[in-house]
Each structure stands twice: as structure tokens, then as C-alpha cells.
Tab-separated table of C-alpha atoms and ligand atoms in Angstrom:
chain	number	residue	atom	x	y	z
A	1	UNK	CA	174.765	95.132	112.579
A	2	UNK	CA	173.269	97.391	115.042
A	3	UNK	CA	176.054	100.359	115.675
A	4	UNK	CA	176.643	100.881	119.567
A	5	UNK	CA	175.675	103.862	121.264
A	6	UNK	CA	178.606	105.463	123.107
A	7	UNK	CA	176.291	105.990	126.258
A	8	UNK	CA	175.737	102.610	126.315
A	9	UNK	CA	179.331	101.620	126.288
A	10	UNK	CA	181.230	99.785	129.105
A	11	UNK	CA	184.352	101.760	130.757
A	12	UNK	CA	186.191	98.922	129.388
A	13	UNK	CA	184.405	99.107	125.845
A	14	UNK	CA	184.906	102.777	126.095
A	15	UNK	CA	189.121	102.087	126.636
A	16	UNK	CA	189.322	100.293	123.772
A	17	UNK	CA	187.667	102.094	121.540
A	18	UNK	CA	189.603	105.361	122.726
A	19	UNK	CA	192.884	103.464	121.741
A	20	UNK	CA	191.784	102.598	118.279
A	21	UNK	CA	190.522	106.231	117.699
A	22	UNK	CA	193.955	107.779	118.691
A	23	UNK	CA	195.583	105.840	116.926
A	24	UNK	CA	193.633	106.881	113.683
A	25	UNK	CA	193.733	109.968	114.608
A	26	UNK	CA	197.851	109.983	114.928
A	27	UNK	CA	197.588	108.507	111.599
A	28	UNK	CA	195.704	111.418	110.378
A	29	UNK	CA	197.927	113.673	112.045
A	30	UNK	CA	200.686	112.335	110.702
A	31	UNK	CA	199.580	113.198	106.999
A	32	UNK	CA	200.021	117.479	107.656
A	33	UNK	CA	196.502	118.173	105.950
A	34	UNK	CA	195.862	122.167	105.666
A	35	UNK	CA	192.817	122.446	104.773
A	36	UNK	CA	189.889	125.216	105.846
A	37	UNK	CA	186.376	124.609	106.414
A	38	UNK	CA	185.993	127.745	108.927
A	39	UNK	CA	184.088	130.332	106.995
A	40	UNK	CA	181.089	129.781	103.938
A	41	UNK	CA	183.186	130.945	101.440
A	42	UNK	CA	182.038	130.369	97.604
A	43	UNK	CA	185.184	128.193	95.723
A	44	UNK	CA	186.847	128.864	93.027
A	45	UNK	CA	184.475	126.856	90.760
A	46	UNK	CA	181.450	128.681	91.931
A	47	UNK	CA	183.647	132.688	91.470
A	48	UNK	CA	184.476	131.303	88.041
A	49	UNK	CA	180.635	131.195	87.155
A	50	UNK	CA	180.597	135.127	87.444
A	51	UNK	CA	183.774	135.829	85.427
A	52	UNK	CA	181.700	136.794	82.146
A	53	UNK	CA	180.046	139.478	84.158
A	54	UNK	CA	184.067	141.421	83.966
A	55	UNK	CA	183.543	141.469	80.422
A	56	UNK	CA	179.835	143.216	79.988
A	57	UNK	CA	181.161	146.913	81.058
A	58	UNK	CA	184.232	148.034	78.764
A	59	UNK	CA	185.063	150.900	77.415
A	60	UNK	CA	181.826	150.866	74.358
A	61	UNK	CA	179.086	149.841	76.794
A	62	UNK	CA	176.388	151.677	77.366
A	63	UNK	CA	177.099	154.069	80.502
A	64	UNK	CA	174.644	156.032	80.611
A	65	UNK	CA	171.544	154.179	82.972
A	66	UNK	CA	167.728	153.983	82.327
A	67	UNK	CA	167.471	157.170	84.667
A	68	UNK	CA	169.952	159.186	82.069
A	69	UNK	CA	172.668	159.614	84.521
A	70	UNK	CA	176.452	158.823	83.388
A	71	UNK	CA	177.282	155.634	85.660
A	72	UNK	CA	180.757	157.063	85.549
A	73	UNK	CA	179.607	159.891	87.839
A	74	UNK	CA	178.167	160.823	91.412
A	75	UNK	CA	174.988	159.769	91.976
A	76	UNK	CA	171.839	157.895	91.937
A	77	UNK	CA	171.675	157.178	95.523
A	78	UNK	CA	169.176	154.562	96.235
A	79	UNK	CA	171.095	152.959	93.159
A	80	UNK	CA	169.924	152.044	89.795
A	81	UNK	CA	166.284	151.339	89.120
A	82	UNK	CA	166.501	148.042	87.243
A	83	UNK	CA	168.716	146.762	90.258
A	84	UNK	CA	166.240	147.644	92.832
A	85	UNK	CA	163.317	146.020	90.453
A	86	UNK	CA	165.544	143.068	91.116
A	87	UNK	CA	166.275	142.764	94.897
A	88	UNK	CA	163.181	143.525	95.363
A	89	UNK	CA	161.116	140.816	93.335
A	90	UNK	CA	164.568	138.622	95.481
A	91	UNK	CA	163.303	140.350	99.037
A	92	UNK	CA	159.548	140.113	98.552
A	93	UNK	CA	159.641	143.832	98.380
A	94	UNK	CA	158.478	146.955	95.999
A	95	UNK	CA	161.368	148.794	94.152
A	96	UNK	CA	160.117	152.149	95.638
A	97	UNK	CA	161.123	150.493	99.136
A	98	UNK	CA	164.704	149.316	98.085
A	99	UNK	CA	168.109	151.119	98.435
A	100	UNK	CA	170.877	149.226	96.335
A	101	UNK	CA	174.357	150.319	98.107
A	102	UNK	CA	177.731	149.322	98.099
A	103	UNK	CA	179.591	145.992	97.817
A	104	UNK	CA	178.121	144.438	101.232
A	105	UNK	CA	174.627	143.644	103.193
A	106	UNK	CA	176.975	143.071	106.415
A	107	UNK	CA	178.408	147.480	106.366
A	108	UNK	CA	174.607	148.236	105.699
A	109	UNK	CA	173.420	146.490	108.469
A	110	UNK	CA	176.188	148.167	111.085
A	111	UNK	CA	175.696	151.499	109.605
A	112	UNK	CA	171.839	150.970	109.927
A	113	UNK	CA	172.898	149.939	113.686
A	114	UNK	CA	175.468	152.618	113.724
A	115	UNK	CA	172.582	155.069	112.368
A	116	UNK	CA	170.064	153.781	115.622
A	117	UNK	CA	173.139	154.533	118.010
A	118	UNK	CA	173.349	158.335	117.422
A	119	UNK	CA	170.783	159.618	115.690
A	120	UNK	CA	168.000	157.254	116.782
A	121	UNK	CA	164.523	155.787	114.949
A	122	UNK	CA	160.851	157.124	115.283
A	123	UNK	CA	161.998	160.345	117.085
A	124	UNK	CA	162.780	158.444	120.334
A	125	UNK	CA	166.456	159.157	121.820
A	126	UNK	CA	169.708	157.567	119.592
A	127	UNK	CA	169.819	154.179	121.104
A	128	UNK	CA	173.706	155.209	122.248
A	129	UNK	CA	171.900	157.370	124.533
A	130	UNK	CA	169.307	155.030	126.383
A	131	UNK	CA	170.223	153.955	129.259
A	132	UNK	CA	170.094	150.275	128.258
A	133	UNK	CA	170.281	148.737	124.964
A	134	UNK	CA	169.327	144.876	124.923
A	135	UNK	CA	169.089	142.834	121.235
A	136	UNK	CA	167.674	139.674	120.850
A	137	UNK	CA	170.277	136.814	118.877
A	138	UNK	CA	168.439	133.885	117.595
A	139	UNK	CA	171.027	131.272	118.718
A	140	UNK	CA	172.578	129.488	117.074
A	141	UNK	CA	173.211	132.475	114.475
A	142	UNK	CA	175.582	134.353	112.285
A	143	UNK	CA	178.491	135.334	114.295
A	144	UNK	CA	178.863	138.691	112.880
A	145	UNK	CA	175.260	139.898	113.672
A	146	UNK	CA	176.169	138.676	117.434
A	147	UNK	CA	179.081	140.868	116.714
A	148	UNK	CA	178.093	143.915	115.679
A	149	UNK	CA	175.612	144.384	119.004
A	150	UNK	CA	178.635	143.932	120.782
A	151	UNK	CA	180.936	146.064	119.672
A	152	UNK	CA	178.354	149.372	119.741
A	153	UNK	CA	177.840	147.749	123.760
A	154	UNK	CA	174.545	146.175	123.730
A	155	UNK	CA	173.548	143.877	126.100
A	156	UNK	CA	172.806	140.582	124.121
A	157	UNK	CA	170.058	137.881	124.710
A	158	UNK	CA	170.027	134.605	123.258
A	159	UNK	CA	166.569	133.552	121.909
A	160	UNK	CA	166.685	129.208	121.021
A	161	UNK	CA	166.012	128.686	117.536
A	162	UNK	CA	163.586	126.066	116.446
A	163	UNK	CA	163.597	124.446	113.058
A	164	UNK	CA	159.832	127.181	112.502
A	165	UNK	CA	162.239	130.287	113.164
A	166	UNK	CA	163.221	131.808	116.985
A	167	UNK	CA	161.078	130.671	120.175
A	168	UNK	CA	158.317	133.259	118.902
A	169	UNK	CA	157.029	132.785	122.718
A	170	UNK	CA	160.325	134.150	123.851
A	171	UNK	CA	160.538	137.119	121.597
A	172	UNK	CA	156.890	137.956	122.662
A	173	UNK	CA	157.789	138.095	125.769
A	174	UNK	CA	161.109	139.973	125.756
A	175	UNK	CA	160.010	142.662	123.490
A	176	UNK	CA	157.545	143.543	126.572
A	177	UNK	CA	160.874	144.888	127.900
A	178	UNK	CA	161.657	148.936	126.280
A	179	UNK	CA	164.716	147.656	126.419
A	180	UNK	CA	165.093	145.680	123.802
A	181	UNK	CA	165.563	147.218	120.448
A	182	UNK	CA	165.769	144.691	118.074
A	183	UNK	CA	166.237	141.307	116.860
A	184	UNK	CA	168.808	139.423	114.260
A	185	UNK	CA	167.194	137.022	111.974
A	186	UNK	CA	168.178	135.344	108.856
A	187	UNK	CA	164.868	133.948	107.687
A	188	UNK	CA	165.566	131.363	105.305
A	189	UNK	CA	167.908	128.833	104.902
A	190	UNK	CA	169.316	130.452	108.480
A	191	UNK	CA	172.979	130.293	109.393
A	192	UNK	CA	173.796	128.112	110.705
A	193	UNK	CA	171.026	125.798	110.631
A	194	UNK	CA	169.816	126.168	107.218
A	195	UNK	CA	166.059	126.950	108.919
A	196	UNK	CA	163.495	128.594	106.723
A	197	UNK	CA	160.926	130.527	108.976
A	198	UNK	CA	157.163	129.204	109.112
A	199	UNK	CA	154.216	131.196	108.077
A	200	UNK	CA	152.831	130.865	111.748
A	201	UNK	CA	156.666	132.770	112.624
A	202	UNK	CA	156.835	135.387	110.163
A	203	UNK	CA	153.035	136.212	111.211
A	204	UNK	CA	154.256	136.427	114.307
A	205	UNK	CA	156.862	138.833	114.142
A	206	UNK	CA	154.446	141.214	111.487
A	207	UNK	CA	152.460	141.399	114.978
A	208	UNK	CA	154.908	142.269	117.438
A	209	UNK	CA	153.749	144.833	119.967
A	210	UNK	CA	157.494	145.599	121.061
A	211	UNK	CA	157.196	148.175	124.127
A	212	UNK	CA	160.038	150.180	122.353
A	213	UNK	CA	158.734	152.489	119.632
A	214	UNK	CA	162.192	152.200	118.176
A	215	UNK	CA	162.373	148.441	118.057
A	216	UNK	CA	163.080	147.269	114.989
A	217	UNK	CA	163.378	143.465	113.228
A	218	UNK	CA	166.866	142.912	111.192
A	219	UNK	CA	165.872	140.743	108.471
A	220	UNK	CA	168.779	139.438	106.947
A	221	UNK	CA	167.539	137.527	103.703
A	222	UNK	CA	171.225	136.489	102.756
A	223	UNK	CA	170.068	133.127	101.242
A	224	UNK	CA	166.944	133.861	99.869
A	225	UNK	CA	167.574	132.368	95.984
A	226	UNK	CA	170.229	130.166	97.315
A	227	UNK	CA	168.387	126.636	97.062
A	228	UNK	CA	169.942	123.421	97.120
A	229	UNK	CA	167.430	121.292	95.878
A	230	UNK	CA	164.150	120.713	92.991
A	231	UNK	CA	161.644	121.802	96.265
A	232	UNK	CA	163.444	125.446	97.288
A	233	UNK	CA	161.543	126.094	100.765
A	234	UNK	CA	159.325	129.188	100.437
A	235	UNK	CA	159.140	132.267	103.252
A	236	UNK	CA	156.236	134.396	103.498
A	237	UNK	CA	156.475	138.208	102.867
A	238	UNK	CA	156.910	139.890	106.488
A	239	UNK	CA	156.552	143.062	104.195
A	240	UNK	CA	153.319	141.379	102.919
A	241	UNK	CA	152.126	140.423	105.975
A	242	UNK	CA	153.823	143.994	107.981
A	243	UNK	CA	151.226	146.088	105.409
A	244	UNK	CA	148.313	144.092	106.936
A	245	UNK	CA	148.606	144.821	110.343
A	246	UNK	CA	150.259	148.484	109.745
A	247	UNK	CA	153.604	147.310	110.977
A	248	UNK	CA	155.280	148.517	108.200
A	249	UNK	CA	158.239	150.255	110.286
A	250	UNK	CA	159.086	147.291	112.307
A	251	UNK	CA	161.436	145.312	109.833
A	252	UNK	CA	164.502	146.149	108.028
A	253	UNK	CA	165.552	143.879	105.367
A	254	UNK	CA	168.465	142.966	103.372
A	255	UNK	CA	170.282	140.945	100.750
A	256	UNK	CA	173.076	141.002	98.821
A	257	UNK	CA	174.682	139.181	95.134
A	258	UNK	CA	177.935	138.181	97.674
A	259	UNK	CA	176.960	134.648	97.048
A	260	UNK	CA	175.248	134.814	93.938
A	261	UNK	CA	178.286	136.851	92.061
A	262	UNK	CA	181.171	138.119	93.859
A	263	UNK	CA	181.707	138.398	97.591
A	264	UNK	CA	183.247	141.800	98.418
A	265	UNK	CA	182.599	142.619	94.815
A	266	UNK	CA	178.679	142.171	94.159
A	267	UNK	CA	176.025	145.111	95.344
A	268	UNK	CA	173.786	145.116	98.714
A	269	UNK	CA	170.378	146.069	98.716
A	270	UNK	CA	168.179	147.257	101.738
A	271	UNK	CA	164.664	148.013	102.393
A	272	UNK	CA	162.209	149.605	104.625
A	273	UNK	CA	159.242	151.412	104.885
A	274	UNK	CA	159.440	155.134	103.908
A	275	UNK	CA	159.431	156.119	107.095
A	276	UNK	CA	162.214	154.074	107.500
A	277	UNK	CA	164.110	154.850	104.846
A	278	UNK	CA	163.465	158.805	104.907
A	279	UNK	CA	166.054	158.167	108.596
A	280	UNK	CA	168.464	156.138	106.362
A	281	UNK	CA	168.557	157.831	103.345
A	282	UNK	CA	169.703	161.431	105.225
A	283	UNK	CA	172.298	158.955	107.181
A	284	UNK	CA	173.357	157.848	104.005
A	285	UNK	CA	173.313	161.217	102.310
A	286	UNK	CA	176.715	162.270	104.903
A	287	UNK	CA	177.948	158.941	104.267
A	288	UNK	CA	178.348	159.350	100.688
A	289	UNK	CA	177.739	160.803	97.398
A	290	UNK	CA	176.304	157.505	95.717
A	291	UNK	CA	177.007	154.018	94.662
A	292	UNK	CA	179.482	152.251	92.382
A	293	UNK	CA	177.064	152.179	89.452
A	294	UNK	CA	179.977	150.895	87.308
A	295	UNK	CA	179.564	147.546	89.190
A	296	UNK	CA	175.568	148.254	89.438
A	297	UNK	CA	175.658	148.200	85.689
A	298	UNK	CA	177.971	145.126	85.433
A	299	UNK	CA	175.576	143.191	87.495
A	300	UNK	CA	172.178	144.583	85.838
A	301	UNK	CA	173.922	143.436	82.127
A	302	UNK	CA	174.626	139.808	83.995
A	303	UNK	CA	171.893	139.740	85.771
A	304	UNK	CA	168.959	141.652	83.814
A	305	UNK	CA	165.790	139.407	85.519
A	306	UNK	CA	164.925	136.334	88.168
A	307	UNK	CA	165.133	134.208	84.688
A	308	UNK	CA	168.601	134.654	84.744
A	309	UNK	CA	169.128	134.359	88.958
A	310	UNK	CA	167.840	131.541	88.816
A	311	UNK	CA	170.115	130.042	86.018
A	312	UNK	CA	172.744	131.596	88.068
A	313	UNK	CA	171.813	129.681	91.647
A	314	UNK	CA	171.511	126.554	89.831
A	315	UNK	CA	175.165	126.783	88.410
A	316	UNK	CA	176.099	127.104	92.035
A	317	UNK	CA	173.760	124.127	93.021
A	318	UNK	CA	175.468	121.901	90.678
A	319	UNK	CA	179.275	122.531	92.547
A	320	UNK	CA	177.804	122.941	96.126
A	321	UNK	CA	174.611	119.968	96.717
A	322	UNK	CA	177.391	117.331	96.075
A	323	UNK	CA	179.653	118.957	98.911
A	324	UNK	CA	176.511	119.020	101.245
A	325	UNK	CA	175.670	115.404	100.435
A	326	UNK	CA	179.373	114.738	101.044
A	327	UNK	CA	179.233	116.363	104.773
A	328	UNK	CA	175.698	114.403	105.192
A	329	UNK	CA	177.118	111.560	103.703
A	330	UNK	CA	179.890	111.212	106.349
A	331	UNK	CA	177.559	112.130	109.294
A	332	UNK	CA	175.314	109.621	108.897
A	333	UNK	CA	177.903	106.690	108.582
A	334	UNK	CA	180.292	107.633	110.821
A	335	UNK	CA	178.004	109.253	113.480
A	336	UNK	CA	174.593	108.099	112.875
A	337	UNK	CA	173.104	105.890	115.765
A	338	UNK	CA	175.955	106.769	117.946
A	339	UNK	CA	174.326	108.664	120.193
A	340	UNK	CA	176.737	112.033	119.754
A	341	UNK	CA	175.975	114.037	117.510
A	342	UNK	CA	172.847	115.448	115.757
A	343	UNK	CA	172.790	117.409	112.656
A	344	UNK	CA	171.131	119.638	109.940
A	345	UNK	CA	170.241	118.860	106.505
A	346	UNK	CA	169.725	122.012	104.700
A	347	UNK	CA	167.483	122.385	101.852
A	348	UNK	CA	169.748	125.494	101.121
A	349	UNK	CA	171.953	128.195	102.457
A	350	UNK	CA	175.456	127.881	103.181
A	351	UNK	CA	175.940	125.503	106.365
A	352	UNK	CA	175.177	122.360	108.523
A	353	UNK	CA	175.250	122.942	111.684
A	354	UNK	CA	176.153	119.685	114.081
A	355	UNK	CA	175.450	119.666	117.741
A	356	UNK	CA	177.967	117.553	119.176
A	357	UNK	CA	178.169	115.883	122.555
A	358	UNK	CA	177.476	118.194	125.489
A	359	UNK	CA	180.804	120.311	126.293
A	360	UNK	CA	182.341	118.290	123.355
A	361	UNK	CA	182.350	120.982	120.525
A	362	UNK	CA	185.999	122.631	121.442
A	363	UNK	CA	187.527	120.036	121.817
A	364	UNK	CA	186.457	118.585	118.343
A	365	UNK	CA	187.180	121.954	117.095
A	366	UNK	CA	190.895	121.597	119.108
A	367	UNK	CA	191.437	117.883	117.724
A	368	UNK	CA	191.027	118.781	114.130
A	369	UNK	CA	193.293	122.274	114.327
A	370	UNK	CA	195.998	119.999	115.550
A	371	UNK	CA	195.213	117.879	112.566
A	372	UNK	CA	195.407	120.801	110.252
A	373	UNK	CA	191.830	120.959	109.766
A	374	UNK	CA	190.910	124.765	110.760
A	375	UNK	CA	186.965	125.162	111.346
A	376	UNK	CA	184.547	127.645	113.012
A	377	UNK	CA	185.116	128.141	116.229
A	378	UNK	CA	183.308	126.273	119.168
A	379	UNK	CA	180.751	128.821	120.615
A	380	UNK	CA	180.830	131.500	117.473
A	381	UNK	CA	177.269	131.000	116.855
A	382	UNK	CA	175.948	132.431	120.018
A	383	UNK	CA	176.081	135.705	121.647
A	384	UNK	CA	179.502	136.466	123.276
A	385	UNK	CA	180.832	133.536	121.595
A	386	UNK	CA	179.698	131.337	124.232
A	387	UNK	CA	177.729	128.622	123.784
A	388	UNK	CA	176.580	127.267	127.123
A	389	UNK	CA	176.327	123.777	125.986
A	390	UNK	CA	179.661	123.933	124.048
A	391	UNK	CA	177.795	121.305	121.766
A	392	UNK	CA	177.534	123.295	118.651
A	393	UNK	CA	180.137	123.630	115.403
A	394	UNK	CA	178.844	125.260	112.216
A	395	UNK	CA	180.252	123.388	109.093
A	396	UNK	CA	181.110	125.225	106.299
A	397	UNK	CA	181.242	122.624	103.172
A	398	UNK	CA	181.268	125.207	100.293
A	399	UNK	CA	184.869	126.499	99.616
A	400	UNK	CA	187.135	123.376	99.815
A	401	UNK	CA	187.434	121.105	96.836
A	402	UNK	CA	185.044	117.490	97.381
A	403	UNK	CA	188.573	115.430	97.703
A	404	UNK	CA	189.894	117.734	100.411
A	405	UNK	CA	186.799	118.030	102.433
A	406	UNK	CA	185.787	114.142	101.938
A	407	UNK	CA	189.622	114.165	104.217
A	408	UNK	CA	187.973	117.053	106.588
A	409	UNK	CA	184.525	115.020	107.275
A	410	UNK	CA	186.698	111.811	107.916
A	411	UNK	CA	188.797	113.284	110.265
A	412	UNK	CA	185.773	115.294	111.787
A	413	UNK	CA	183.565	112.529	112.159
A	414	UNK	CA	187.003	110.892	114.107
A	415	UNK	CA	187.378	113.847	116.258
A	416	UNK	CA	183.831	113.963	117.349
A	417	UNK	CA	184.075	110.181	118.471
A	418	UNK	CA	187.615	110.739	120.476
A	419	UNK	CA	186.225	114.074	121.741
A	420	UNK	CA	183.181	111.585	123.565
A	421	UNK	CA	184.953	109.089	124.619
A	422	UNK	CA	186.921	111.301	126.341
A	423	UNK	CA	184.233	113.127	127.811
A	424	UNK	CA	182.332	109.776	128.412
A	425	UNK	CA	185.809	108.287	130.037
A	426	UNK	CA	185.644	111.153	132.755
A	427	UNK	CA	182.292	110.884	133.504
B	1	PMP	N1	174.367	137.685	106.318
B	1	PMP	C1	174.555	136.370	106.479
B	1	PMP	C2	173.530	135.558	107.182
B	1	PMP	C3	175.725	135.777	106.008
B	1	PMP	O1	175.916	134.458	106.198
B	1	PMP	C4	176.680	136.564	105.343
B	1	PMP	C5	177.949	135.985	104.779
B	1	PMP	N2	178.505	134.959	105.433
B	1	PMP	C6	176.444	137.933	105.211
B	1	PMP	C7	175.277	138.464	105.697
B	1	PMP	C8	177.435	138.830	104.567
B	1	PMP	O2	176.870	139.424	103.453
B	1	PMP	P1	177.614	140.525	102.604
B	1	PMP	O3	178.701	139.872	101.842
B	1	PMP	O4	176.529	141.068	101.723
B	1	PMP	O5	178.141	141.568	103.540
């Protein structure tokens, strides 16, 4: 039987469907769930897989690195060579170009931002003391990118993504503008989307003629191993195709082992062009004396090549593609053919991101709080917060157990029904 599309729907048709969602929903209610799908948080099961890795550094291992420094001591700045062969065969980068940090890509990227602000790139005036600072957010995107413009006071500009990558027009355009210093992107398997970035896109940005000299791209490759299926998408090298066009100062990349080991425990890894990095490394050299090699070490021993990544990511894969065909699973029967709601299906990544009905999405997010369901909230994946259609919610199916969030998608697929009727009912 054909389902019926809610737009289609009689005022009376629309009544009496409203009743019979409410009164699921009551019955939902009713139950006191507690469950959180707000942020893409590995489980248990996945931090588990990475448990081993405590046990490779004790007290007889080998301390001393290839480079003969003691990993118990100051040091070693750009990090430990055999780590930096390894983010950068991960980044599509050359270990020369790679600068393995601390415990997160997130504090590299607002220190690199933090870096722009006072002390500025390619000799032109700290960014902090320009007399306008604008940054283009790919929208939807990663809250916290959107985030850290904001809080050093830039002005931010929301560029629609496309399933190739940001409107490339768009960015062409705006970058004709001095400005506008930079742009967020998280290339493949984005968040929220779970967009990997075409060829024709990351040629694109390699030929950016950005008015500013200082403009530079933020290329956060958070999900680059992080496939969820036998056909892992593949991105083009921007470094690559950077050195063929003598762009090599535009981008900025970086990764990290949060998701792939520990989050808030695993290492970060940046790169750049030596130019680049000649700015960063004398930022970094105030900032600190060197890197927990300890942990560098732990993760080199658990992680010595790709071989072994890759056995890693598909450890994941096996606890996380069942949760993603759960949250697909429930879209498409309770949703699909409706006429409310459009979704994502991620070859990889972390998220699906559903567009609900237009100035629906906060009050789905509302329905299931009340429910004791606790998502993202409505608008965090665009600049300010503030998504002008209110349609979007990024779903976050990694960290609860499948029984609890089978319970989440039921009652979100409920909420984003009541939350149109409603809507359609005022209309
Ligand atoms: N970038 C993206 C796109 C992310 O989704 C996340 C984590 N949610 C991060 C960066 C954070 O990375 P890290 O733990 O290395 O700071």
C-alpha cells in the first residue's frame, strides 16, 4: 500500500493522525528513556578495541625512539618520525610536512587560528588586527569549527554544501573579497553529511586565487580511514594537486587517532607547506617544549603501519555499520515516502544528517528531550547556530548500544511525524 504523503493530507486526515501520534508519543513518554544520541562519541565496544595499546609501554619497553631521544624527556617537537610516516601516508601527505602534537586535531586547529589572530600568515598583518575578518562555513558542518571563528570574532558566512563538497561557485566568488581568510572543510565522509569531496572540488580549491595573501583552506581530514563499507570513497590529494599549481601554502590539514584509538587520549597530526609550518613551528616553540612521546610510542607499538589501521577501522566497522543501518533502517520505514524528511546515507564518517520538515527540526529536537531522548541541537550545524530553515538535525548513531538507539530512531521517526503535523495543522 502506497504510504500517504503528509502534504497531501486532508485537515481532517491530518487531525486524526495527530491524535494517534500523541498518543504514541505519551506512551513513549511514559517509559522515562535516558538515552543520548547528541554527540559522535565512539562506545564502549569500539574504546575496548584499543585497550591492548595500555599494555605495549611499561616499565621494560623500549623508550628510547628511532631518533635516539629518551621518550621520557623534552623533546622531539614535530613528534616522532615513524608517527608522522603514518599520518602522513593517512593525510595524503610527506612526513617532512607533518607535525604530530598533542592529544587533539580540534586545540591544533584553534591554536593555528589563534596563531593567524596575532601573529599573522605570509607577512600580512595578524588577522586580530584587520579590520575585518570573514570565514567561510560549509553548512551544514561541524559545530565546533563554526565555533571557533566565533569566539576569536569573525564574521561567519555560510557556503551550501552539495553532496561534490561546498558550492565551489560560491567560494570562488567570496574569496574575491580580502576579507575572507579562510574556509572550514572536512573533506571526506563530512560532518554531518558524511560527503566525500569530488575530484572536480578538491581541484577547485588547489586553484583558488583568494584576494587575501593570508587566506588559508582548513582541511580537517577527521574521517579519512574511517569507512563503513567494502567500497571506502576515495579523496584526491589537495597537497597533490596544491604542488601542481604552486599553491602549496593555501591548505592546512589535519587528522587525528581520536576515533581510531582514544578520544582525548590518541595524538593529532598537522601539516603544511614549509612555509607554513616554519610560522607554526616558532608558535609552537612558546607553546611548549614537545609532545607526549610516551603516548606517541604507545600508539607507534599499536599502530606500527596502514596494515594495521586498517585492521583497526574494520574492528570499528563491525560495531558501528549495524548502528548506521539501524538509523537508515528506521528512516526509510517510518519516514520514507512521507514527504518530511530527507536523509544521508554515509559510506563512512560518524553521522546522518536528516533534513526535516521546514522549521520542524526544534521542535523534533524539543519532542524527543521531553521524551528523554537528548540529541544535537536544532541549528548546531550552521554558523551562529542558526539554521535558517530550522530543517536540519545531525544524528549521531555511534555511542549508544543497538537496543537503546533502535528505542531513539522509533521515537525520532514519531517526533518528526507529530512535529509536521503540527506544522502542517497551522498552515
Ligand atoms: N574534526 C571533526 C570533523 C570532528 O567531527 C571531530 C570530532 N567530533 C574533531 C575534529 C575532533 O577531533 P580531535 O578529537 O582530534 O580534537
Amino acid at each position: 500500500m502506497r504510504k500517504l504523503n503528509y502534504c497531501e493530507m486532508s485537515e481532517e486526515q491530518l487531525k486524526l493522525k495527530k491524535a494517534d501520534l500523541e498518543e504514541r508519543y505519551a506512551a513513549f513518554k511514559a517509559r522515562g528513556l535516558k538515552l543520548n544520541m547528541a554527540r559522535g562519541k565512539p562506545s564502549t565496544k569500539q574504546l575496548e578495541l584499543s585497550m591492548p595499546m595500555l599494555d605495549l609501554l611499561n616499565s621494560s619497553s623500549q623508550l628510547v625512539s628511532s631518533t635516539g631521544d629518551d621518550c621520557r624527556n623534552y623533546g622531539v617537537a614535530d613528534g616522532l618520525p615513524e608517527l608522522r610516516e603514518l599520518f602522513a601516508q593517512m593525510m595524503g601527505l610527506e612526513a617532512g610536512n607533518i607535525i604530530v602534537g598533542g592529544n587533539s586535531s580540534l586545540n591544533m586547529m584553534f591554536d593555528t587560528i589563534s596563531c593567524a589572530m596575532t601573529h599573522g600568515f605570509s607577512d600580512c598583518k595578524p588577522w586580530g588586527r584587520q579590520n575585518c575578518v570573514k570565514f567561510l562555513c560549509p553548512a551544514p558542518g561541524y559545530d565546533r569549527h563554526f565555533a571557533i571563528s566565533e569566539y576569536f570574532g569573525m564574521e561567519l558566512i555560510a557556503v551550501p554544501m552539495t553532496p561534490e563538497g561546498p558550492d565551489m561557485d560560491l567560494v570562488e566568488e567570496y574569496v574575491k573579497d580580502p576579507c575572507v581568510k579562510g574556509i572550514w572543510c572536512v573533506p571526506k565522509y563530512s560532518n554531518p553529511q558524511g560527503y566525500t569531496y569530488s575530484d572536480e572540488t578538491v581541484r577547485r580549491f588547489a586553484a583558488l586565487k583568494p584576494a587575501a595573501a593570508d587566506f588559508r583552506i582548513f582541511w580537517d581530514n577527521a574521517y579519512c580511514v574511517h569507512d563503513l563499507t567494502d567500497c571506502p570513497e576515495s579523496l584526491l590529494s589537495l597537497w597533490e594537486e596544491c604542488r601542481k599549481n604552486g599553491s602549496e601554502d593555501l591548505p592546512i590539514f589535519f587528522a587525528s587517532s581520536s576515533k581510531i584509538t582514544f578520544p582525548g587520549a590518541g595524538v593529532a597530526a598537522m601539516g603544511a607547506s614549509e612555509a607554513n609550518l616554519k610560522e607554526l613551528r616558532r608558535h609552537y616553540s612558546f607553546q611548549t617544549i614537545g609532545p607526549d612521546k610516551l603516548n606517541q610510542l604507545r600508539h607507534i607499538y599499536f599502530l606500527p603501519n596502514m596494515e594495521r589501521v586498517k585492521e583497526q577501522m574494520a574492528h570499528h566497522r563491525a560495531i558501528i555499520a549495524p548502528k548506521f543501518e539501524a538509523v537508515i533502517r528506521w528512516l526509510k520505514k517510518e519516514l520514507g515516502g512521507k514527504g518530511i524528511a530527507a536523509w544521508t546515507e554515509p559510506n563512512g564518517g560518524y553521522f546522518v544528517s536528516v533534513d526535516v520538515l521546514e522549521g520542524c527540526a526544534k521542535r523534533v529536537v524539543e519532542l524527543c528531550k521531553e521524551a528523554g531522548v537528548v540529541l544535537t541541537g536544532a541549528g548546531a550545524t550552521y554558523p551562529y547556530g542558526k539554521d535558517p530553515q530550522d530543517s536540519n538535525i545531525r544524528v549521531a548513531p555511534t555511542y549508544p548500544p543497538i537496543e537503546e538507539l533502535e528505542l531513539a530512531m522509533e521515537l525520532f521517526c514519531l517526533s518528526v511525524e507529530l512535529a509536521a503535523v503540527e506544522k502542517l495543522l497551522q498552515k
